[in-house]
Amino acid sequence: KLYKHAHNALDKEDKNKDENISAEELAQIQNKNKDGLVPKESKVGKKLSDLITRRVIVIVLVMMFSVPILSLDTYYDDPNSFTYGLQSIAAFESDFKGVGWNFTKSQYISEMAGSRNPVVSLNVKGDTYDSTSVQLDSLRTIEVIVETYQGDDYVVVMDNRQNTQLASGFSIGRTLFICLVLTVAAM
């Protein structure tokens, strides 16, 4: 009840103030606003505004330059040797399971074993190879690269874990860097 009575009393007082303004005072207030007599920005306000603008510009520029630097695509391009190897094996299609075909297939598997994306599984016209070191079931979808050539006649599945781990490290680094920049800019 006390709050209600106090609120009502304040409302009555505000109404009385509005009623106490003369027409002359009201005209003066309106003329000041029409003439543009709005107070100028103070020197302190102007300096703060300029400082904030500069900081925002610097933060945006730093973020624009940091994103490409902390991205995996800047340092590593996906190799196209997957398809090239399958094309090389397909070149010996007339000698299916012959000396040249077997040599090309085994060479492809051994060369890719030394890369960032070793062969997990290879299926060439029904002739399959499965890696003994990595099981396909143990890999997540994002950790697998699948390449095909001539439909489903030539299919290779590659292990992409190293690139996935590197990309996630860059993402964490980018996030921490942005947090650091924003923290420094807020000070």
mmCIF file of C-alpha atoms in Angstrom, residues 1-8:
data_model
loop_
_atom_site.group_PDB
_atom_site.id
_atom_site.type_symbol
_atom_site.label_atom_id
_atom_site.label_comp_id
_atom_site.label_asym_id
_atom_site.label_seq_id
_atom_site.Cartn_x
_atom_site.Cartn_y
_atom_site.Cartn_z
ATOM 1 C CA LYS A 1 0.000 0.000 0.000
ATOM 2 C CA LEU A 2 2.801 2.385 0.857
ATOM 3 C CA TYR A 3 4.398 1.922 -2.576
ATOM 4 C CA LYS A 4 1.069 2.532 -4.285
ATOM 5 C CA HIS A 5 0.450 5.764 -2.360
ATOM 6 C CA ALA A 6 4.005 7.005 -3.014
ATOM 7 C CA HIS A 7 3.651 6.237 -6.716
ATOM 8 C CA ASN A 8 0.328 8.084 -6.932
#
